[in-house]
PDB file of C-alpha atoms and ligand atoms in Angstrom:
ATOM      1  CA  MET A   2       0.000   0.000   0.000  1.00  0.00           C
ATOM      2  CA  THR A   3       2.288   2.726  -1.190  1.00  0.00           C
ATOM      3  CA  ASN A   4      -0.399   4.963  -2.605  1.00  0.00           C
ATOM      4  CA  PRO A   5      -1.709   7.272   0.144  1.00  0.00           C
ATOM      5  CA  GLU A   6      -5.051   7.591  -1.648  1.00  0.00           C
ATOM      6  CA  THR A   7      -5.491   3.858  -1.308  1.00  0.00           C
ATOM      7  CA  VAL A   8      -5.014   4.096   2.416  1.00  0.00           C
ATOM      8  CA  ARG A   9      -7.504   6.933   2.635  1.00  0.00           C
ATOM      9  CA  VAL A  10     -10.115   4.897   0.817  1.00  0.00           C
ATOM     10  CA  ALA A  11      -9.568   1.939   3.071  1.00  0.00           C
ATOM     11  CA  VAL A  12      -9.777   4.110   6.160  1.00  0.00           C
ATOM     12  CA  GLY A  13     -13.071   5.587   5.003  1.00  0.00           C
ATOM     13  CA  ALA A  14     -14.578   2.127   4.646  1.00  0.00           C
ATOM     14  CA  SER A  15     -15.633  -0.526   7.085  1.00  0.00           C
ATOM     15  CA  PRO A  16     -12.969  -3.237   6.417  1.00  0.00           C
ATOM     16  CA  ILE A  17     -10.656  -1.410   8.793  1.00  0.00           C
ATOM     17  CA  ASP A  18     -12.994  -2.451  11.604  1.00  0.00           C
ATOM     18  CA  ASP A  19     -12.781  -6.069  10.507  1.00  0.00           C
ATOM     19  CA  ALA A  20      -8.987  -5.855  10.285  1.00  0.00           C
ATOM     20  CA  ALA A  21      -8.653  -4.294  13.717  1.00  0.00           C
ATOM     21  CA  GLY A  22      -8.497  -7.590  15.579  1.00  0.00           C
ATOM     22  CA  LEU A  23      -5.877  -9.155  13.309  1.00  0.00           C
ATOM     23  CA  PRO A  24      -2.101  -9.213  13.855  1.00  0.00           C
ATOM     24  CA  TYR A  25      -0.484  -6.277  12.020  1.00  0.00           C
ATOM     25  CA  VAL A  26       0.878  -8.235   9.047  1.00  0.00           C
ATOM     26  CA  ASP A  27      -2.393 -10.065   8.528  1.00  0.00           C
ATOM     27  CA  ALA A  28      -4.343  -6.837   8.912  1.00  0.00           C
ATOM     28  CA  VAL A  29      -2.293  -5.141   6.190  1.00  0.00           C
ATOM     29  CA  SER A  30      -2.746  -7.959   3.709  1.00  0.00           C
ATOM     30  CA  TYR A  31      -6.412  -8.222   4.626  1.00  0.00           C
ATOM     31  CA  LEU A  32      -6.866  -4.533   3.928  1.00  0.00           C
ATOM     32  CA  GLU A  33      -4.957  -4.762   0.676  1.00  0.00           C
ATOM     33  CA  GLU A  34      -7.400  -7.391  -0.499  1.00  0.00           C
ATOM     34  CA  GLN A  35     -10.358  -5.354   0.672  1.00  0.00           C
ATOM     35  CA  VAL A  36      -9.470  -2.010  -0.918  1.00  0.00           C
ATOM     36  CA  MET A  37     -12.590  -0.794  -2.612  1.00  0.00           C
ATOM     37  CA  PRO A  38     -13.023   1.156  -5.765  1.00  0.00           C
ATOM     38  CA  ILE A  39     -13.565   4.853  -5.148  1.00  0.00           C
ATOM     39  CA  LEU A  40     -16.863   4.476  -6.971  1.00  0.00           C
ATOM     40  CA  SER A  41     -19.033   1.413  -7.200  1.00  0.00           C
ATOM     41  CA  ALA A  42     -22.435   1.533  -8.859  1.00  0.00           C
ATOM     42  CA  ARG A  43     -24.797  -1.417  -9.212  1.00  0.00           C
ATOM     43  CA  SER A  44     -28.023  -1.673 -11.208  1.00  0.00           C
ATOM     44  CA  VAL A  45     -28.705   2.038 -11.039  1.00  0.00           C
ATOM     45  CA  THR A  46     -32.013   3.071 -12.535  1.00  0.00           C
ATOM     46  CA  LYS A  47     -33.524   6.513 -12.840  1.00  0.00           C
ATOM     47  CA  THR A  48     -36.851   7.465 -14.378  1.00  0.00           C
ATOM     48  CA  TYR A  49     -38.032  11.037 -14.772  1.00  0.00           C
ATOM     49  CA  ARG A  50     -41.765  11.525 -14.524  1.00  0.00           C
ATOM     50  CA  SER A  51     -43.544  14.666 -15.523  1.00  0.00           C
ATOM     51  CA  GLY A  52     -47.303  14.368 -15.880  1.00  0.00           C
ATOM     52  CA  MET A  53     -48.094  11.440 -18.175  1.00  0.00           C
ATOM     53  CA  LEU A  54     -44.587  11.333 -19.522  1.00  0.00           C
ATOM     54  CA  GLU A  55     -41.945   8.906 -18.304  1.00  0.00           C
ATOM     55  CA  VAL A  56     -38.329   8.988 -19.394  1.00  0.00           C
ATOM     56  CA  GLN A  57     -36.165   6.055 -18.379  1.00  0.00           C
ATOM     57  CA  ALA A  58     -32.896   7.960 -18.239  1.00  0.00           C
ATOM     58  CA  LEU A  59     -30.815   5.162 -16.631  1.00  0.00           C
ATOM     59  CA  ARG A  60     -31.690   1.502 -17.154  1.00  0.00           C
ATOM     60  CA  GLY A  61     -29.474  -0.517 -14.865  1.00  0.00           C
ATOM     61  CA  VAL A  62     -25.982   0.924 -14.883  1.00  0.00           C
ATOM     62  CA  ASP A  63     -23.043  -0.924 -13.306  1.00  0.00           C
ATOM     63  CA  LEU A  64     -19.770   0.946 -12.986  1.00  0.00           C
ATOM     64  CA  ASP A  65     -16.625   0.592 -10.892  1.00  0.00           C
ATOM     65  CA  VAL A  66     -13.942   3.248 -10.861  1.00  0.00           C
ATOM     66  CA  GLU A  67     -10.594   2.735  -9.160  1.00  0.00           C
ATOM     67  CA  VAL A  68      -8.700   5.411  -7.297  1.00  0.00           C
ATOM     68  CA  GLY A  69      -6.704   7.571  -9.705  1.00  0.00           C
ATOM     69  CA  GLU A  70      -8.512   6.546 -12.878  1.00  0.00           C
ATOM     70  CA  PHE A  71      -9.393   9.069 -15.561  1.00  0.00           C
ATOM     71  CA  VAL A  72     -12.730   7.978 -17.017  1.00  0.00           C
ATOM     72  CA  ILE A  73     -14.289   9.657 -20.015  1.00  0.00           C
ATOM     73  CA  VAL A  74     -18.025   9.197 -20.559  1.00  0.00           C
ATOM     74  CA  MET A  75     -19.427   9.666 -24.050  1.00  0.00           C
ATOM     75  CA  GLY A  76     -22.675   9.004 -25.831  1.00  0.00           C
ATOM     76  CA  PRO A  77     -25.305  10.677 -27.946  1.00  0.00           C
ATOM     77  CA  SER A  78     -27.155  13.695 -26.588  1.00  0.00           C
ATOM     78  CA  GLY A  79     -30.144  12.855 -24.395  1.00  0.00           C
ATOM     79  CA  ASN A  80     -28.896   9.341 -23.612  1.00  0.00           C
ATOM     80  CA  GLY A  81     -28.329   9.826 -19.888  1.00  0.00           C
ATOM     81  CA  LYS A  82     -24.772  11.087 -19.373  1.00  0.00           C
ATOM     82  CA  THR A  83     -25.670  14.081 -17.205  1.00  0.00           C
ATOM     83  CA  THR A  84     -28.220  11.998 -15.318  1.00  0.00           C
ATOM     84  CA  LEU A  85     -25.500   9.416 -14.694  1.00  0.00           C
ATOM     85  CA  LEU A  86     -23.144  11.981 -13.153  1.00  0.00           C
ATOM     86  CA  ASN A  87     -25.936  13.487 -11.066  1.00  0.00           C
ATOM     87  CA  CYS A  88     -26.971  10.054  -9.792  1.00  0.00           C
ATOM     88  CA  LEU A  89     -23.487   8.660  -9.172  1.00  0.00           C
ATOM     89  CA  SER A  90     -22.412  11.748  -7.248  1.00  0.00           C
ATOM     90  CA  GLY A  91     -25.551  11.807  -5.121  1.00  0.00           C
ATOM     91  CA  LEU A  92     -26.735  15.174  -6.423  1.00  0.00           C
ATOM     92  CA  ASP A  93     -29.859  13.380  -7.573  1.00  0.00           C
ATOM     93  CA  GLU A  94     -31.840  10.486  -6.115  1.00  0.00           C
ATOM     94  CA  ILE A  95     -31.964   7.111  -7.829  1.00  0.00           C
ATOM     95  CA  ASP A  96     -34.947   4.778  -8.180  1.00  0.00           C
ATOM     96  CA  GLU A  97     -33.138   1.477  -7.729  1.00  0.00           C
ATOM     97  CA  GLY A  98     -29.626   0.197  -7.282  1.00  0.00           C
ATOM     98  CA  LYS A  99     -26.750   1.224  -5.100  1.00  0.00           C
ATOM     99  CA  VAL A 100     -23.898   3.686  -5.367  1.00  0.00           C
ATOM    100  CA  GLU A 101     -20.916   3.667  -3.036  1.00  0.00           C
ATOM    101  CA  ILE A 102     -18.307   6.384  -2.987  1.00  0.00           C
ATOM    102  CA  GLU A 103     -15.244   5.701  -0.872  1.00  0.00           C
ATOM    103  CA  GLY A 104     -17.239   2.831   0.572  1.00  0.00           C
ATOM    104  CA  LEU A 105     -20.193   4.956   1.669  1.00  0.00           C
ATOM    105  CA  PRO A 106     -23.670   4.293   0.207  1.00  0.00           C
ATOM    106  CA  ILE A 107     -24.250   7.830  -0.958  1.00  0.00           C
ATOM    107  CA  HIS A 108     -28.020   7.634  -1.412  1.00  0.00           C
ATOM    108  CA  GLU A 109     -28.579   6.053   1.975  1.00  0.00           C
ATOM    109  CA  LEU A 110     -26.850   8.803   3.931  1.00  0.00           C
ATOM    110  CA  THR A 111     -28.770  11.562   5.678  1.00  0.00           C
ATOM    111  CA  ASP A 112     -28.732  14.876   3.810  1.00  0.00           C
ATOM    112  CA  ARG A 113     -26.186  16.211   6.242  1.00  0.00           C
ATOM    113  CA  LYS A 114     -23.809  13.287   5.874  1.00  0.00           C
ATOM    114  CA  ARG A 115     -24.220  13.274   2.127  1.00  0.00           C
ATOM    115  CA  THR A 116     -23.414  16.978   1.920  1.00  0.00           C
ATOM    116  CA  ALA A 117     -20.409  16.502   4.184  1.00  0.00           C
ATOM    117  CA  HIS A 118     -19.150  13.579   2.089  1.00  0.00           C
ATOM    118  CA  ARG A 119     -19.523  15.689  -1.020  1.00  0.00           C
ATOM    119  CA  ALA A 120     -17.713  18.668   0.477  1.00  0.00           C
ATOM    120  CA  ARG A 121     -14.863  16.475   1.689  1.00  0.00           C
ATOM    121  CA  SER A 122     -14.386  14.249  -1.322  1.00  0.00           C
ATOM    122  CA  MET A 123     -15.923  15.670  -4.493  1.00  0.00           C
ATOM    123  CA  GLY A 124     -15.478  18.520  -6.927  1.00  0.00           C
ATOM    124  CA  PHE A 125     -18.054  19.429  -9.571  1.00  0.00           C
ATOM    125  CA  VAL A 126     -17.470  21.004 -12.955  1.00  0.00           C
ATOM    126  CA  PHE A 127     -21.042  21.289 -14.212  1.00  0.00           C
ATOM    127  CA  GLN A 128     -22.394  23.964 -16.442  1.00  0.00           C
ATOM    128  CA  GLY A 129     -24.982  25.860 -14.498  1.00  0.00           C
ATOM    129  CA  TYR A 130     -23.797  24.323 -11.235  1.00  0.00           C
ATOM    130  CA  ASN A 131     -24.462  27.607  -9.645  1.00  0.00           C
ATOM    131  CA  LEU A 132     -21.918  30.093  -8.612  1.00  0.00           C
ATOM    132  CA  ILE A 133     -23.212  32.268  -5.814  1.00  0.00           C
ATOM    133  CA  PRO A 134     -24.156  35.559  -7.494  1.00  0.00           C
ATOM    134  CA  VAL A 135     -23.471  37.843  -4.525  1.00  0.00           C
ATOM    135  CA  LEU A 136     -19.942  36.517  -4.048  1.00  0.00           C
ATOM    136  CA  SER A 137     -16.888  37.480  -6.074  1.00  0.00           C
ATOM    137  CA  ALA A 138     -14.962  34.893  -8.072  1.00  0.00           C
ATOM    138  CA  VAL A 139     -12.375  34.419  -5.321  1.00  0.00           C
ATOM    139  CA  GLU A 140     -15.079  34.173  -2.641  1.00  0.00           C
ATOM    140  CA  ASN A 141     -16.856  31.492  -4.670  1.00  0.00           C
ATOM    141  CA  VAL A 142     -13.653  29.523  -5.155  1.00  0.00           C
ATOM    142  CA  GLU A 143     -12.595  29.647  -1.510  1.00  0.00           C
ATOM    143  CA  LEU A 144     -15.903  28.187  -0.257  1.00  0.00           C
ATOM    144  CA  PRO A 145     -14.887  24.512  -0.492  1.00  0.00           C
ATOM    145  CA  LEU A 146     -11.765  25.308   1.513  1.00  0.00           C
ATOM    146  CA  LEU A 147     -13.662  27.198   4.217  1.00  0.00           C
ATOM    147  CA  VAL A 148     -16.162  24.321   4.468  1.00  0.00           C
ATOM    148  CA  ASN A 149     -13.184  22.014   5.029  1.00  0.00           C
ATOM    149  CA  ASP A 150     -11.862  24.211   7.860  1.00  0.00           C
ATOM    150  CA  VAL A 151      -8.952  25.779   6.006  1.00  0.00           C
ATOM    151  CA  SER A 152      -8.113  29.142   7.586  1.00  0.00           C
ATOM    152  CA  PRO A 153      -9.629  32.164   5.789  1.00  0.00           C
ATOM    153  CA  ARG A 154      -6.205  33.607   5.011  1.00  0.00           C
ATOM    154  CA  THR A 155      -4.898  30.378   3.438  1.00  0.00           C
ATOM    155  CA  ALA A 156      -8.204  29.829   1.644  1.00  0.00           C
ATOM    156  CA  ARG A 157      -8.004  33.275   0.045  1.00  0.00           C
ATOM    157  CA  VAL A 158      -4.430  32.691  -1.148  1.00  0.00           C
ATOM    158  CA  LYS A 159      -5.201  29.227  -2.564  1.00  0.00           C
ATOM    159  CA  ALA A 160      -8.375  30.423  -4.252  1.00  0.00           C
ATOM    160  CA  ALA A 161      -6.551  33.312  -5.917  1.00  0.00           C
ATOM    161  CA  GLU A 162      -3.786  30.945  -7.074  1.00  0.00           C
ATOM    162  CA  MET A 163      -6.320  28.553  -8.547  1.00  0.00           C
ATOM    163  CA  LEU A 164      -8.083  31.384 -10.384  1.00  0.00           C
ATOM    164  CA  ASP A 165      -4.715  32.398 -11.757  1.00  0.00           C
ATOM    165  CA  ARG A 166      -4.190  28.815 -12.995  1.00  0.00           C
ATOM    166  CA  VAL A 167      -7.411  28.980 -15.003  1.00  0.00           C
ATOM    167  CA  GLY A 168      -6.419  32.356 -16.445  1.00  0.00           C
ATOM    168  CA  LEU A 169      -8.650  34.517 -14.259  1.00  0.00           C
ATOM    169  CA  GLY A 170      -5.981  36.185 -12.130  1.00  0.00           C
ATOM    170  CA  GLU A 171      -7.321  39.576 -13.217  1.00  0.00           C
ATOM    171  CA  ARG A 172     -10.921  38.713 -12.430  1.00  0.00           C
ATOM    172  CA  VAL A 173     -10.786  37.606  -8.785  1.00  0.00           C
ATOM    173  CA  ASP A 174     -13.050  40.415  -7.577  1.00  0.00           C
ATOM    174  CA  HIS A 175     -15.651  40.108 -10.322  1.00  0.00           C
ATOM    175  CA  ARG A 176     -19.041  38.683  -9.527  1.00  0.00           C
ATOM    176  CA  PRO A 177     -20.438  35.917 -11.752  1.00  0.00           C
ATOM    177  CA  ASN A 178     -22.729  38.323 -13.655  1.00  0.00           C
ATOM    178  CA  GLU A 179     -19.664  40.412 -14.526  1.00  0.00           C
ATOM    179  CA  LEU A 180     -18.043  37.410 -16.209  1.00  0.00           C
ATOM    180  CA  SER A 181     -18.659  35.754 -19.576  1.00  0.00           C
ATOM    181  CA  GLY A 182     -20.081  32.228 -19.757  1.00  0.00           C
ATOM    182  CA  GLY A 183     -16.627  30.789 -20.421  1.00  0.00           C
ATOM    183  CA  GLU A 184     -15.144  32.745 -17.520  1.00  0.00           C
ATOM    184  CA  GLN A 185     -17.896  31.500 -15.214  1.00  0.00           C
ATOM    185  CA  THR A 186     -17.097  27.941 -16.274  1.00  0.00           C
ATOM    186  CA  ARG A 187     -13.471  28.561 -15.386  1.00  0.00           C
ATOM    187  CA  VAL A 188     -14.484  29.833 -11.933  1.00  0.00           C
ATOM    188  CA  THR A 189     -16.485  26.610 -11.524  1.00  0.00           C
ATOM    189  CA  ILE A 190     -13.411  24.607 -12.489  1.00  0.00           C
ATOM    190  CA  ALA A 191     -11.235  26.493 -10.003  1.00  0.00           C
ATOM    191  CA  ARG A 192     -13.856  25.920  -7.295  1.00  0.00           C
ATOM    192  CA  ALA A 193     -14.068  22.217  -8.156  1.00  0.00           C
ATOM    193  CA  LEU A 194     -10.324  21.650  -7.922  1.00  0.00           C
ATOM    194  CA  VAL A 195      -9.170  24.013  -5.175  1.00  0.00           C
ATOM    195  CA  ALA A 196      -9.735  21.622  -2.270  1.00  0.00           C
ATOM    196  CA  GLU A 197      -8.050  18.732  -4.123  1.00  0.00           C
ATOM    197  CA  PRO A 198     -11.057  16.421  -3.889  1.00  0.00           C
ATOM    198  CA  ALA A 199     -10.584  12.669  -4.270  1.00  0.00           C
ATOM    199  CA  ILE A 200     -13.042  12.592  -7.157  1.00  0.00           C
ATOM    200  CA  VAL A 201     -13.814  15.272  -9.740  1.00  0.00           C
ATOM    201  CA  TRP A 202     -17.041  15.099 -11.759  1.00  0.00           C
ATOM    202  CA  ALA A 203     -16.948  17.096 -14.966  1.00  0.00           C
ATOM    203  CA  ASP A 204     -19.873  17.417 -17.381  1.00  0.00           C
ATOM    204  CA  GLU A 205     -18.689  18.772 -20.727  1.00  0.00           C
ATOM    205  CA  PRO A 206     -16.263  21.107 -18.938  1.00  0.00           C
ATOM    206  CA  THR A 207     -14.870  22.543 -22.153  1.00  0.00           C
ATOM    207  CA  GLY A 208     -18.252  22.925 -23.845  1.00  0.00           C
ATOM    208  CA  ASN A 209     -18.345  26.708 -23.914  1.00  0.00           C
ATOM    209  CA  LEU A 210     -14.632  27.499 -23.893  1.00  0.00           C
ATOM    210  CA  ASP A 211     -12.446  28.676 -26.760  1.00  0.00           C
ATOM    211  CA  SER A 212      -9.969  26.053 -27.917  1.00  0.00           C
ATOM    212  CA  GLU A 213      -6.982  27.569 -26.104  1.00  0.00           C
ATOM    213  CA  THR A 214      -8.786  27.794 -22.751  1.00  0.00           C
ATOM    214  CA  ALA A 215     -10.274  24.336 -23.322  1.00  0.00           C
ATOM    215  CA  ALA A 216      -6.780  22.927 -23.806  1.00  0.00           C
ATOM    216  CA  SER A 217      -5.529  24.539 -20.590  1.00  0.00           C
ATOM    217  CA  VAL A 218      -8.499  23.190 -18.650  1.00  0.00           C
ATOM    218  CA  LEU A 219      -7.797  19.683 -19.951  1.00  0.00           C
ATOM    219  CA  ASP A 220      -4.135  20.109 -18.990  1.00  0.00           C
ATOM    220  CA  LEU A 221      -5.222  21.073 -15.509  1.00  0.00           C
ATOM    221  CA  LEU A 222      -7.471  18.010 -15.209  1.00  0.00           C
ATOM    222  CA  ARG A 223      -4.667  15.794 -16.462  1.00  0.00           C
ATOM    223  CA  GLU A 224      -2.273  17.270 -13.905  1.00  0.00           C
ATOM    224  CA  VAL A 225      -4.814  16.825 -11.117  1.00  0.00           C
ATOM    225  CA  ASN A 226      -5.197  13.216 -12.225  1.00  0.00           C
ATOM    226  CA  THR A 227      -1.442  12.538 -12.146  1.00  0.00           C
ATOM    227  CA  ARG A 228      -1.535  13.572  -8.479  1.00  0.00           C
ATOM    228  CA  GLY A 229      -3.870  10.638  -7.858  1.00  0.00           C
ATOM    229  CA  GLN A 230      -7.227  12.363  -8.011  1.00  0.00           C
ATOM    230  CA  THR A 231      -9.932  10.425  -9.832  1.00  0.00           C
ATOM    231  CA  ILE A 232     -11.746  12.083 -12.721  1.00  0.00           C
ATOM    232  CA  VAL A 233     -15.047  11.174 -14.338  1.00  0.00           C
ATOM    233  CA  MET A 234     -15.653  13.464 -17.295  1.00  0.00           C
ATOM    234  CA  VAL A 235     -18.435  13.635 -19.852  1.00  0.00           C
ATOM    235  CA  THR A 236     -17.345  15.021 -23.191  1.00  0.00           C
ATOM    236  CA  HIS A 237     -18.380  14.794 -26.807  1.00  0.00           C
ATOM    237  CA  GLU A 238     -14.908  15.528 -28.078  1.00  0.00           C
ATOM    238  CA  GLY A 239     -13.794  12.176 -29.454  1.00  0.00           C
ATOM    239  CA  ASP A 240     -10.263  13.377 -30.136  1.00  0.00           C
ATOM    240  CA  ILE A 241      -9.401  13.684 -26.438  1.00  0.00           C
ATOM    241  CA  THR A 242     -10.303  10.157 -25.371  1.00  0.00           C
ATOM    242  CA  ASP A 243      -6.632   9.176 -25.491  1.00  0.00           C
ATOM    243  CA  MET A 244      -6.001  11.163 -22.317  1.00  0.00           C
ATOM    244  CA  ALA A 245      -8.258   8.784 -20.404  1.00  0.00           C
ATOM    245  CA  ASP A 246      -7.569   5.357 -18.931  1.00  0.00           C
ATOM    246  CA  ARG A 247     -11.083   4.292 -19.716  1.00  0.00           C
ATOM    247  CA  LEU A 248     -13.923   5.168 -21.947  1.00  0.00           C
ATOM    248  CA  VAL A 249     -17.522   4.501 -20.980  1.00  0.00           C
ATOM    249  CA  LEU A 250     -20.051   4.770 -23.761  1.00  0.00           C
ATOM    250  CA  ILE A 251     -23.627   5.418 -22.661  1.00  0.00           C
ATOM    251  CA  ARG A 252     -26.470   4.685 -25.007  1.00  0.00           C
ATOM    252  CA  ASP A 253     -30.135   4.662 -24.108  1.00  0.00           C
ATOM    253  CA  GLY A 254     -29.387   4.848 -20.391  1.00  0.00           C
ATOM    254  CA  GLN A 255     -27.108   1.826 -20.429  1.00  0.00           C
ATOM    255  CA  VAL A 256     -23.384   1.150 -20.593  1.00  0.00           C
ATOM    256  CA  GLU A 257     -22.749   0.114 -24.163  1.00  0.00           C
ATOM    257  CA  PHE A 258     -18.970  -0.040 -23.929  1.00  0.00           C
ATOM    258  CA  ASP A 259     -16.532   0.163 -21.029  1.00  0.00           C
ATOM    259  CA  GLY A 260     -12.832  -0.261 -21.658  1.00  0.00           C
ATOM    260  CA  GLU A 261      -9.656   1.162 -23.088  1.00  0.00           C
ATOM    261  CA  PRO A 262     -10.373   4.083 -25.412  1.00  0.00           C
ATOM    262  CA  ALA A 263      -8.382   2.412 -28.194  1.00  0.00           C
ATOM    263  CA  ARG A 264     -10.741  -0.576 -28.116  1.00  0.00           C
ATOM    264  CA  ALA A 265     -13.918   1.455 -28.419  1.00  0.00           C
ATOM    265  CA  PRO A 266     -16.219   0.670 -31.326  1.00  0.00           C
ATOM    266  CA  ARG A 267     -15.447   2.712 -34.427  1.00  0.00           C
ATOM    267  CA  ARG A 268     -18.929   4.138 -34.668  1.00  0.00           C
ATOM    268  CA  LEU A 269     -18.107   6.064 -31.537  1.00  0.00           C
ATOM    269  CA  GLU A 270     -16.438   8.567 -33.787  1.00  0.00           C
ATOM    270  CA  ALA A 271     -19.836   9.496 -35.111  1.00  0.00           C
ATOM    271  CA  VAL A 272     -21.188  10.283 -31.632  1.00  0.00           C
TER     272      VAL A 272
HETATM  273  P1  ADP B  22     -27.300  13.691 -21.833  1.00  0.00           P
HETATM  274  O1  ADP B  22     -26.539  14.347 -20.745  1.00  0.00           O
HETATM  275  O2  ADP B  22     -26.706  12.404 -22.308  1.00  0.00           O
HETATM  276  O3  ADP B  22     -27.556  14.611 -22.976  1.00  0.00           O
HETATM  277  P2  ADP B  22     -29.479  13.646 -19.916  1.00  0.00           P
HETATM  278  O4  ADP B  22     -28.995  12.802 -18.822  1.00  0.00           O
HETATM  279  O5  ADP B  22     -29.455  15.118 -19.702  1.00  0.00           O
HETATM  280  O6  ADP B  22     -28.737  13.273 -21.285  1.00  0.00           O
HETATM  281  O7  ADP B  22     -30.981  13.236 -20.241  1.00  0.00           O
HETATM  282  C1  ADP B  22     -31.377  11.901 -20.417  1.00  0.00           C
HETATM  283  C2  ADP B  22     -32.878  11.866 -20.696  1.00  0.00           C
HETATM  284  O8  ADP B  22     -33.590  12.259 -19.538  1.00  0.00           O
HETATM  285  C3  ADP B  22     -33.304  12.811 -21.790  1.00  0.00           C
HETATM  286  O9  ADP B  22     -34.337  12.206 -22.515  1.00  0.00           O
HETATM  287  C4  ADP B  22     -33.797  14.030 -21.056  1.00  0.00           C
HETATM  288  O10 ADP B  22     -34.755  14.709 -21.793  1.00  0.00           O
HETATM  289  C5  ADP B  22     -34.382  13.417 -19.814  1.00  0.00           C
HETATM  290  N1  ADP B  22     -34.278  14.313 -18.644  1.00  0.00           N
HETATM  291  C6  ADP B  22     -33.134  14.823 -18.126  1.00  0.00           C
HETATM  292  N2  ADP B  22     -33.377  15.562 -17.025  1.00  0.00           N
HETATM  293  C7  ADP B  22     -34.726  15.528 -16.860  1.00  0.00           C
HETATM  294  C8  ADP B  22     -35.619  16.111 -15.906  1.00  0.00           C
HETATM  295  N3  ADP B  22     -35.162  16.847 -14.878  1.00  0.00           N
HETATM  296  N4  ADP B  22     -36.940  15.868 -16.041  1.00  0.00           N
HETATM  297  C9  ADP B  22     -37.403  15.087 -17.042  1.00  0.00           C
HETATM  298  N5  ADP B  22     -36.626  14.517 -17.993  1.00  0.00           N
HETATM  299  C10 ADP B  22     -35.303  14.727 -17.891  1.00  0.00           C
HETATM  300 MG1   MG B  23     -25.688  16.233 -20.656  1.00  0.00          MG
END
């Protein structure tokens, strides 16, 4: 167990209790066998109902993601990718199935515990995942640090540094409505990454960015990933799948393909 992330995952899960009574050497090997994926989803279903209309957005999704993986999710528009991220991360409820993140059943937690788990372990790069309008860019970005008990002074410095990394060093005091759509997305990205969460969820993070900014955002995600943080990213840009360890293709609310990007079906290119 040389990877500190692995230890963190094990500590967050129950096997440590089972290992507690074992001699040290046995406990270590027991834990090594028991290390869980950072994300484990089983038979997840989600149906949206509005009036007479029912949309089966997820139809039994199984997915395991290991610590430190970079997973790209692709699929045609309207086939459930955003729903999948919302459901896996616990932002949205599921109808059936089970999702565990760092060993915790996210949908079975109380609201408070779920929120705490999210604040401690997750970062979100979602379009329209609201920035707080009355706060400046730097105040928005420092929130995840303040929630995690980082001192205000350190939080301010880190938030400003992160804004600088996404090219917004000159915009720290602007409020969201004083920023363009692309700039707001970059604030969201800075906010998602600043607390170095174990898992980063990104839904088409480069969708409304110019190609240069998009490239720097992808670089940032790649760098974050090389530090051991796990990334699950929806994109429709087929030419960037090589940066991922795994490609998951969603079609009609189901996993159609899950494997190395190079082995994906050719028709993916048409997605
Ligand atoms: P994608 O991200 O792949 O484009 P979504 O997950 O956003 O797809 O949507 C999957 C399906 O669920 C679509 O048919 C969409 O219209 C429907 N849907 C998404 N969100 C809602 C909602 N809040 N209420 C009702 N239907 C929804
Ligand atoms: Mg979507």
